[in-house]
Amino acid sequence: MRDFLCPSCGNRLAFENSVCLRCGSAIGFDLPRRAFRPVDSTGATDDGGRPARVCNNLSIARCNWLAPIDAPGGLCLSCRLTRTRPNNDDLIGLREFGKAESAKRRLVVQLDELGLPIVGRDEDPTGGLCFDLLSSEHHRVITGHANGVITIDLAEGDDVHREQLRVSMAEPYRTMLGHFRHEIGHYYYLVLASRGAERQRFEELFGDPDTSYSDALDRHYSGGAPEGWQDDYVSSYATMHPAEDWAETFAHYLHIRDTLDTAAAFGTAPAGVTLDRPIPGPAGFRYILNQWLPLTWTLNMVNRSMGHSDLYPFVLPPPVLGKMQFVHELVTARQLRVRNPQAVG
Ligand SMILES: [Zn+2]
Ligand SMILES: [Zn+2]
Ligand SMILES: [Zn+2]
């Protein structure tokens, strides 16, 4: 995540700001430029010859992004991906919806920077991406992915509820952003790794993705993760099924890339690791890792100095790195193709 400046006064801005706290200017985030633009009292801007308005979800989901003037529903790209949200009279659901959308915007900007395709359900009605952000206040909601549709239980936005789940499942890390990164991993399996040579490589590294999911689920929740899982998997949940191993690995790849990108924006990692620069192949992955390991050690120790638990409470054994390198190669190949279609073919 970049370091943002107010276009009016140069004050530093956080990604979530809709108003500059120093000069009071209203601002909107411009995804194509990855910068903030000033907006007038009606929420409009024509800066750069591209007229836009603040997203219609500003008040309901605290969305501070700009939407093109002719965008359906007046919604920004991120908000348009949401197919279902709580009703206007569900006040608890709406509060959690705002938190979820905030995490989702971090996801969407990262996918965009990495050059990963974001094809909505409006463009591809059978396999396109969309989000059902559902409140489990009144009925059961299962967070998951099915053929482009990502369902998120908004109750995960409640800190007490989420922390109870995290402790009861003995997970070292559980966040709304982590859920989005995991579920989008399932979607990008279909886009990046489900066919041809990529699928074959997937099977070598993760196993057969068509293995019975319900059997795997029963096995995992009755017997738990196999002894010594830490040698081969990034989390105990990843041991359940090849599809979950991929999604967990993909989520960690996004964690690592975005955290390094932020560190680079603030001068604590080299500029070469930013998300917008393709660093292809095994050598590129090694470079990322060489920056990541000392940074995460430092940040873990800093957290401990404050009495917090580790920022990144995970160990990455060689088999996990092999799987993550495969994710890296698929992502950067796609990024290069987006950047330079002629050269890569
Ligand atoms: Zn300002
Ligand atoms: Zn929006
Ligand atoms: Zn999953």
Coordinates of C-alpha atoms and ligand atoms in Angstrom, one line a residue:
M1 CA 0.0 0.0 0.0
R2 CA 1.3 3.4 -1.0
D3 CA 2.0 6.5 1.0
F4 CA -0.7 9.0 0.0
L5 CA -0.6 12.8 0.0
C6 CA -3.4 15.4 0.1
P7 CA -3.6 16.9 -3.4
S8 CA -4.5 20.3 -1.8
C9 CA -2.0 20.7 1.0
G10 CA 0.5 17.8 0.7
N11 CA -0.5 16.3 4.1
R12 CA -0.1 12.6 4.5
L13 CA -3.3 10.6 4.0
A14 CA -4.3 7.1 5.0
F15 CA -5.9 4.8 2.4
E16 CA -9.2 5.1 4.3
N17 CA -9.4 9.0 4.4
S18 CA -12.3 10.8 2.7
V19 CA -11.3 14.2 4.1
C20 CA -7.9 15.6 4.7
L21 CA -7.5 16.1 8.4
R22 CA -5.2 19.1 8.0
C23 CA -6.8 21.3 5.4
G24 CA -10.4 19.8 5.5
S25 CA -10.5 19.2 1.7
A26 CA -12.9 16.5 0.6
I27 CA -11.0 13.9 -1.4
G28 CA -11.7 10.7 -3.4
F29 CA -9.4 7.8 -4.3
D30 CA -8.7 7.4 -8.0
L31 CA -7.9 3.7 -8.6
P32 CA -6.4 4.0 -12.1
R33 CA -3.9 6.7 -10.8
R34 CA -3.7 5.2 -7.3
A35 CA -3.8 8.7 -5.9
F36 CA -6.3 11.0 -4.2
R37 CA -8.1 13.7 -6.1
P38 CA -9.9 16.7 -4.7
V39 CA -13.7 16.7 -4.9
D40 CA -16.0 19.7 -4.8
S41 CA -18.9 20.2 -2.4
T42 CA -21.2 18.1 -4.6
G43 CA -18.7 15.2 -4.6
A44 CA -17.6 15.7 -8.2
T45 CA -14.2 16.0 -9.7
D46 CA -13.0 16.5 -13.3
D47 CA -9.3 16.5 -12.5
G48 CA -7.3 15.1 -15.4
G49 CA -10.2 15.4 -17.9
R50 CA -11.9 12.3 -16.5
P51 CA -15.0 13.4 -14.7
A52 CA -15.8 11.3 -11.7
R53 CA -17.9 11.4 -8.5
V54 CA -17.4 10.1 -5.0
C55 CA -18.9 6.6 -4.8
N56 CA -22.5 6.4 -3.8
N57 CA -21.5 4.1 -0.9
L58 CA -19.6 6.9 0.8
S59 CA -22.1 7.1 3.7
I60 CA -23.3 3.5 3.9
A61 CA -19.9 1.8 3.5
R62 CA -17.5 4.6 4.2
C63 CA -16.3 4.2 0.6
N64 CA -13.8 6.9 -0.3
W65 CA -13.3 5.8 -3.9
L66 CA -14.2 7.7 -7.1
A67 CA -16.6 6.2 -9.6
P68 CA -16.7 7.2 -13.3
I69 CA -19.6 9.6 -13.9
D70 CA -21.5 7.0 -15.9
A71 CA -20.8 4.0 -13.5
P72 CA -23.9 1.8 -12.8
G73 CA -25.5 2.8 -9.5
G74 CA -22.8 5.5 -9.1
L75 CA -20.7 2.9 -7.5
C76 CA -16.9 2.5 -7.7
L77 CA -15.3 -0.7 -9.1
S78 CA -14.9 -2.3 -5.7
C79 CA -18.5 -1.6 -4.6
R80 CA -19.9 -2.8 -7.9
L81 CA -18.5 -6.2 -7.2
T82 CA -20.8 -6.6 -4.2
R83 CA -24.0 -8.4 -5.3
T84 CA -25.7 -8.7 -1.9
R85 CA -25.4 -6.5 1.2
P86 CA -27.5 -6.2 4.4
N87 CA -30.9 -4.4 4.1
N88 CA -31.0 -0.7 5.0
D89 CA -32.9 -1.5 8.3
D90 CA -30.2 -4.0 9.5
L91 CA -28.1 -1.6 11.4
I92 CA -25.7 -4.2 12.9
G93 CA -25.3 -5.8 9.5
L94 CA -24.6 -2.4 7.9
R95 CA -21.9 -1.5 10.4
E96 CA -20.1 -4.8 9.7
F97 CA -20.7 -4.3 5.9
G98 CA -18.7 -1.0 6.1
K99 CA -15.8 -2.8 7.8
A100 CA -15.9 -5.6 5.2
E101 CA -16.0 -3.2 2.2
S102 CA -13.0 -1.4 3.7
A103 CA -11.0 -4.6 3.8
K104 CA -12.3 -5.4 0.3
R105 CA -11.0 -2.2 -1.1
R106 CA -7.5 -3.1 0.1
L107 CA -7.9 -6.4 -1.7
V108 CA -9.1 -4.8 -4.9
V109 CA -6.4 -2.2 -5.2
Q110 CA -3.8 -5.0 -4.6
L111 CA -5.3 -7.2 -7.3
D112 CA -5.3 -4.2 -9.7
E113 CA -1.7 -3.4 -9.0
L114 CA -0.7 -7.0 -9.6
G115 CA -2.4 -6.9 -12.9
L116 CA -4.8 -9.7 -11.9
P117 CA -8.0 -9.7 -14.0
I118 CA -11.1 -8.5 -12.2
V119 CA -14.0 -9.6 -14.3
G120 CA -17.3 -8.9 -12.6
R121 CA -20.5 -10.9 -12.8
D122 CA -22.0 -8.2 -15.0
E123 CA -19.4 -9.0 -17.7
D124 CA -19.4 -12.8 -17.2
P125 CA -22.7 -13.9 -15.7
T126 CA -21.6 -17.5 -15.0
G127 CA -18.0 -17.3 -13.8
G128 CA -17.4 -13.6 -13.1
L129 CA -16.5 -12.3 -9.7
C130 CA -19.0 -11.1 -7.2
F131 CA -19.4 -10.8 -3.4
D132 CA -22.3 -11.7 -1.2
L133 CA -21.7 -9.9 2.1
L134 CA -24.2 -11.4 4.4
S135 CA -25.1 -10.8 8.0
S136 CA -25.5 -14.0 10.0
E137 CA -27.6 -12.2 12.7
H138 CA -30.7 -14.0 11.5
H139 CA -29.6 -17.0 9.5
R140 CA -26.5 -19.1 9.1
V141 CA -23.9 -17.8 6.6
I142 CA -20.9 -19.9 5.5
T143 CA -17.9 -17.9 4.3
G144 CA -16.6 -19.5 1.0
H145 CA -16.2 -19.4 -2.7
A146 CA -18.2 -21.0 -5.5
N147 CA -17.4 -20.4 -9.2
G148 CA -16.7 -16.7 -8.8
V149 CA -19.2 -16.0 -6.0
I150 CA -17.5 -15.1 -2.7
T151 CA -19.7 -15.2 0.4
I152 CA -18.5 -13.5 3.5
D153 CA -20.1 -13.8 7.0
L154 CA -20.2 -10.1 8.1
A155 CA -20.2 -11.2 11.8
E156 CA -16.4 -11.7 11.3
G157 CA -16.2 -7.9 11.4
D158 CA -17.1 -8.1 15.1
D159 CA -13.8 -8.3 17.1
V160 CA -15.2 -10.3 20.0
H161 CA -16.9 -12.9 17.7
R162 CA -13.9 -13.2 15.4
E163 CA -11.4 -13.5 18.2
Q164 CA -13.5 -16.2 19.9
L165 CA -13.4 -18.2 16.7
R166 CA -9.7 -17.6 16.3
V167 CA -8.9 -18.9 19.7
S168 CA -11.4 -21.9 19.5
M169 CA -9.8 -23.0 16.3
A170 CA -6.2 -22.4 17.5
E171 CA -5.5 -20.1 14.6
P172 CA -2.6 -17.6 15.0
Y173 CA -4.2 -15.1 12.7
R174 CA -7.8 -14.2 11.7
T175 CA -8.8 -11.0 10.0
M176 CA -11.5 -9.8 7.6
L177 CA -8.8 -8.9 5.0
G178 CA -7.3 -12.4 5.5
H179 CA -10.7 -13.9 4.7
F180 CA -10.9 -11.9 1.5
R181 CA -7.4 -12.9 0.4
H182 CA -8.1 -16.6 1.1
E183 CA -11.4 -16.6 -0.8
I184 CA -10.1 -14.7 -3.8
G185 CA -7.4 -17.4 -3.9
H186 CA -10.1 -19.9 -4.8
Y187 CA -11.3 -17.6 -7.6
Y188 CA -7.8 -17.2 -9.0
Y189 CA -7.2 -20.9 -9.0
L190 CA -9.9 -21.0 -11.7
V191 CA -8.3 -18.1 -13.6
L192 CA -4.6 -19.1 -13.3
A193 CA -4.1 -22.7 -12.5
S194 CA -7.1 -24.9 -13.4
R195 CA -6.0 -25.8 -17.0
G196 CA -3.2 -27.3 -19.1
A197 CA 0.4 -27.3 -17.8
E198 CA -0.5 -25.1 -14.9
R199 CA -3.1 -27.6 -13.6
Q200 CA -0.5 -30.4 -13.9
R201 CA 2.0 -28.4 -11.9
F202 CA -0.7 -27.6 -9.4
E203 CA -1.3 -31.3 -8.9
E204 CA 2.4 -32.0 -8.3
L205 CA 2.6 -29.3 -5.6
F206 CA -0.8 -29.4 -4.0
G207 CA -2.5 -32.7 -4.9
D208 CA -5.6 -33.4 -6.9
P209 CA -8.1 -30.5 -6.5
D210 CA -11.0 -32.8 -7.4
T211 CA -10.5 -34.9 -4.3
S212 CA -13.8 -35.2 -2.4
Y213 CA -14.3 -32.0 -0.4
S214 CA -16.9 -33.4 2.0
D215 CA -14.7 -36.3 2.9
A216 CA -11.8 -33.9 3.5
L217 CA -14.0 -31.7 5.6
D218 CA -15.2 -34.6 7.8
R219 CA -11.6 -35.9 8.2
H220 CA -10.3 -32.4 9.1
Y221 CA -12.9 -31.6 11.7
S222 CA -12.9 -35.1 13.3
G223 CA -9.2 -35.8 13.4
G224 CA -7.5 -32.4 13.0
A225 CA -4.4 -31.7 11.0
P226 CA -1.9 -34.6 10.6
E227 CA 1.1 -34.7 12.9
G228 CA 4.1 -32.7 11.6
W229 CA 1.9 -30.6 9.2
Q230 CA 4.1 -27.6 9.9
D231 CA 6.8 -29.2 7.7
D232 CA 4.6 -28.9 4.5
Y233 CA 1.8 -26.5 5.1
V234 CA 1.5 -22.8 5.9
S235 CA -1.5 -23.4 8.3
S236 CA -3.3 -26.4 9.7
Y237 CA -6.4 -25.4 7.6
A238 CA -4.3 -25.8 4.5
T239 CA -3.9 -29.5 5.3
M240 CA -7.6 -30.2 4.7
H241 CA -7.8 -30.2 1.0
P242 CA -5.5 -29.2 -2.0
A243 CA -7.9 -26.4 -2.8
E244 CA -7.6 -25.0 0.7
D245 CA -3.8 -25.4 0.6
W246 CA -3.7 -23.3 -2.6
A247 CA -6.1 -20.7 -1.1
E248 CA -4.0 -20.4 2.1
T249 CA -0.8 -20.2 0.1
F250 CA -2.3 -17.6 -2.2
A251 CA -3.5 -15.5 0.7
H252 CA 0.0 -15.6 2.3
Y253 CA 1.4 -14.5 -1.1
L254 CA -0.9 -11.5 -1.0
H255 CA -0.1 -10.8 2.7
I256 CA 3.6 -10.8 1.9
R257 CA 3.5 -8.7 -1.3
D258 CA 1.2 -6.0 0.2
T259 CA 3.2 -5.7 3.4
L260 CA 6.4 -5.4 1.5
D261 CA 4.8 -2.8 -0.8
T262 CA 3.8 -0.8 2.2
A263 CA 7.3 -1.1 3.7
A264 CA 8.8 0.1 0.4
A265 CA 6.4 3.1 0.4
F266 CA 7.7 4.1 3.8
G267 CA 11.4 3.5 3.1
T268 CA 11.9 0.3 5.1
A269 CA 12.1 -2.1 2.1
P270 CA 13.7 -1.5 -1.4
A271 CA 11.6 0.2 -4.1
G272 CA 12.1 -3.0 -6.2
V273 CA 9.5 -5.0 -4.2
T274 CA 6.5 -2.7 -5.0
L275 CA 3.4 -4.4 -6.3
D276 CA 3.5 -2.5 -9.6
R277 CA 6.9 -3.9 -10.6
P278 CA 6.8 -7.4 -12.1
I279 CA 9.7 -9.3 -10.6
P280 CA 9.3 -12.6 -12.5
G281 CA 10.5 -16.1 -12.0
P282 CA 12.3 -18.0 -9.2
A283 CA 15.0 -15.3 -8.9
G284 CA 12.2 -12.7 -8.4
F285 CA 10.6 -14.8 -5.8
R286 CA 13.9 -15.3 -4.0
Y287 CA 14.4 -11.5 -4.1
I288 CA 11.0 -11.0 -2.4
L289 CA 11.8 -13.6 0.2
N290 CA 15.2 -12.1 1.0
Q291 CA 13.4 -8.8 1.7
W292 CA 10.5 -10.4 3.6
L293 CA 12.3 -12.6 6.1
P294 CA 14.4 -9.9 7.8
L295 CA 11.4 -7.4 7.6
T296 CA 9.0 -9.8 9.2
W297 CA 11.5 -10.8 11.9
T298 CA 12.0 -7.1 12.7
L299 CA 8.2 -6.4 12.8
N300 CA 7.5 -9.4 15.0
M301 CA 10.1 -8.2 17.5
V302 CA 8.7 -4.7 17.4
N303 CA 5.2 -6.1 18.1
R304 CA 6.6 -8.1 21.0
S305 CA 8.2 -4.9 22.4
M306 CA 4.6 -3.5 22.6
G307 CA 3.2 -6.6 24.2
H308 CA 1.4 -7.6 21.0
S309 CA 1.5 -11.0 19.4
D310 CA 3.6 -11.3 16.2
L311 CA 2.6 -9.4 13.1
Y312 CA 3.3 -12.4 11.0
P313 CA 2.9 -15.5 13.2
F314 CA 3.9 -18.1 10.6
V315 CA 6.9 -20.2 9.6
L316 CA 7.6 -20.8 5.9
P317 CA 9.2 -24.2 5.4
P318 CA 10.8 -25.1 2.0
P319 CA 7.7 -27.0 0.6
V320 CA 5.5 -24.0 1.3
L321 CA 8.0 -21.7 -0.4
G322 CA 7.9 -24.1 -3.4
K323 CA 4.1 -23.7 -3.6
M324 CA 4.3 -20.0 -3.1
Q325 CA 6.9 -19.6 -5.8
F326 CA 4.4 -21.3 -8.2
V327 CA 1.8 -18.7 -7.2
H328 CA 4.4 -16.0 -7.8
E329 CA 5.3 -17.3 -11.2
L330 CA 1.6 -17.4 -12.3
V331 CA 0.8 -14.0 -11.0
T332 CA 3.9 -12.3 -12.5
A333 CA 3.4 -14.0 -15.8
R334 CA 0.0 -12.5 -15.9
Q335 CA 1.3 -9.1 -14.8
L336 CA 3.9 -9.1 -17.6
R337 CA 1.3 -10.0 -20.1
V338 CA -0.9 -7.1 -19.0
R339 CA 2.0 -4.7 -19.1
N340 CA 3.5 -5.8 -22.4
P341 CA 1.2 -7.9 -24.4
Q342 CA 3.4 -7.9 -27.6
A343 CA 6.6 -9.0 -25.9
V344 CA 5.0 -12.0 -24.0
G345 CA 2.5 -13.0 -26.6
Ligands
ZN1 ZN -5.0 18.6 2.8
ZN2 ZN -17.3 2.4 -3.6
ZN3 ZN -11.2 -21.9 1.3

